[in-house]
């Protein structure tokens, strides 16, 4: 996941780099496949939706924007949470807001404003959330 996150951060600087987009797509596909093999359905569902967005970027049906890249980075951040839950044998659930936004982007729509604050990720590769 760190590798995928690094590729997405690099895409902020080079949003038209086809090899980076292809590599990010392959990484998300691998995460989805591995999670599917292990029966980690929350990861599979989220990774599948993010993979669809990356696929549309790959086929040039979508153009990468900071908004889309932030959503993809948010997806990677989210994928870490259910992995931790599964490791602790705890229940975990989908982030419905994230899934709806991924579906909207795939359909050519817009990301809805976050109800829980805006995620910022740029300074030193860090991530923080401002209150709404």
XYZ file of C-alpha atoms in Angstrom:
132
model
C 0.000 0.000 0.000
C 2.896 2.350 0.675
C 4.094 1.731 -2.882
C 0.665 2.642 -4.260
C 0.486 5.716 -2.045
C 3.911 6.848 -3.295
C 2.789 6.436 -6.923
C -0.305 8.537 -6.277
C 1.788 11.238 -4.612
C 4.118 11.232 -7.630
C 1.064 11.622 -9.879
C 0.318 14.950 -8.163
C 3.501 16.256 -9.800
C 3.076 14.354 -13.084
C -0.687 13.820 -13.600
C -0.279 12.729 -17.229
C 2.419 10.104 -16.584
C 0.856 7.008 -18.166
C 3.350 4.613 -16.604
C 2.564 5.908 -13.108
C -1.171 5.554 -13.785
C -0.672 2.016 -15.138
C 1.501 1.106 -12.170
C -1.037 2.513 -9.678
C -3.791 0.541 -11.431
C -1.777 -2.682 -11.223
C -1.027 -2.083 -7.539
C -4.698 -1.514 -6.707
C -5.606 -4.615 -8.735
C -3.084 -6.656 -6.745
C -4.466 -5.366 -3.434
C -8.007 -6.243 -4.555
C -6.963 -9.714 -5.706
C -5.046 -10.522 -2.541
C -7.912 -9.332 -0.363
C -10.355 -11.378 -2.421
C -8.254 -14.492 -1.973
C -8.333 -13.928 1.791
C -12.045 -13.070 1.887
C -11.462 -9.489 3.090
C -14.624 -8.122 1.490
C -14.459 -4.525 2.756
C -11.021 -4.173 1.178
C -12.177 -5.899 -2.024
C -15.181 -3.582 -2.425
C -13.238 -0.372 -1.818
C -10.254 -1.457 -3.920
C -12.606 -2.451 -6.742
C -14.191 1.010 -6.821
C -10.791 2.739 -6.698
C -9.521 0.390 -9.414
C -12.462 1.435 -11.636
C -11.427 5.082 -11.281
C -7.808 4.195 -12.082
C -9.002 2.162 -15.071
C -10.855 5.180 -16.432
C -7.763 7.327 -15.930
C -5.752 4.650 -17.721
C -8.124 4.582 -20.694
C -8.260 8.396 -20.660
C -12.018 8.431 -20.009
C -11.130 10.612 -17.017
C -8.395 13.177 -16.523
C -6.534 13.129 -13.221
C -7.319 16.138 -11.044
C -6.200 16.900 -7.491
C -9.753 16.095 -6.378
C -9.606 12.627 -7.949
C -6.088 11.994 -6.686
C -7.088 13.038 -3.161
C -9.992 10.587 -3.343
C -7.643 7.798 -4.460
C -5.251 8.652 -1.625
C -8.179 8.622 0.798
C -9.000 5.148 -0.524
C -5.490 3.930 0.269
C -5.757 5.441 3.759
C -9.084 3.697 4.272
C -7.754 0.331 3.064
C -5.290 0.328 5.955
C -8.126 0.475 8.517
C -9.994 -2.748 7.650
C -6.674 -4.548 7.336
C -5.957 -3.646 10.969
C -9.494 -4.727 11.949
C -9.100 -8.085 10.216
C -5.749 -8.619 11.945
C -7.434 -7.997 15.331
C -10.393 -10.207 14.328
C -12.768 -7.232 14.610
C -15.749 -6.271 12.489
C -15.214 -3.514 9.955
C -17.506 -1.789 7.526
C -17.346 0.137 4.302
C -16.916 3.894 4.282
C -20.175 4.589 2.436
C -19.260 8.203 1.698
C -15.945 7.165 0.145
C -17.631 4.435 -1.920
C -20.312 6.829 -3.181
C -17.651 9.348 -4.200
C -15.643 6.696 -6.043
C -18.806 5.595 -7.874
C -19.638 9.210 -8.737
C -16.169 9.865 -10.172
C -16.325 6.645 -12.201
C -19.645 7.787 -13.628
C -18.128 11.150 -14.588
C -19.649 13.021 -11.665
C -18.211 15.107 -8.863
C -16.984 14.271 -5.404
C -19.423 15.330 -2.707
C -17.912 17.524 0.027
C -16.717 15.528 3.002
C -18.980 15.611 6.024
C -16.123 14.912 8.403
C -13.657 17.517 7.168
C -11.245 17.917 4.303
C -8.264 15.614 4.046
C -5.019 17.391 3.291
C -1.934 15.548 2.176
C 0.982 17.410 0.807
C 3.374 18.748 3.425
C 6.118 16.173 3.957
C 3.809 13.458 2.645
C 1.754 13.743 5.827
C -1.984 13.405 6.182
C -4.267 15.392 8.420
C -7.960 16.209 8.529
C -9.452 19.610 9.229
C -12.842 19.743 10.937
C -15.836 20.484 8.660
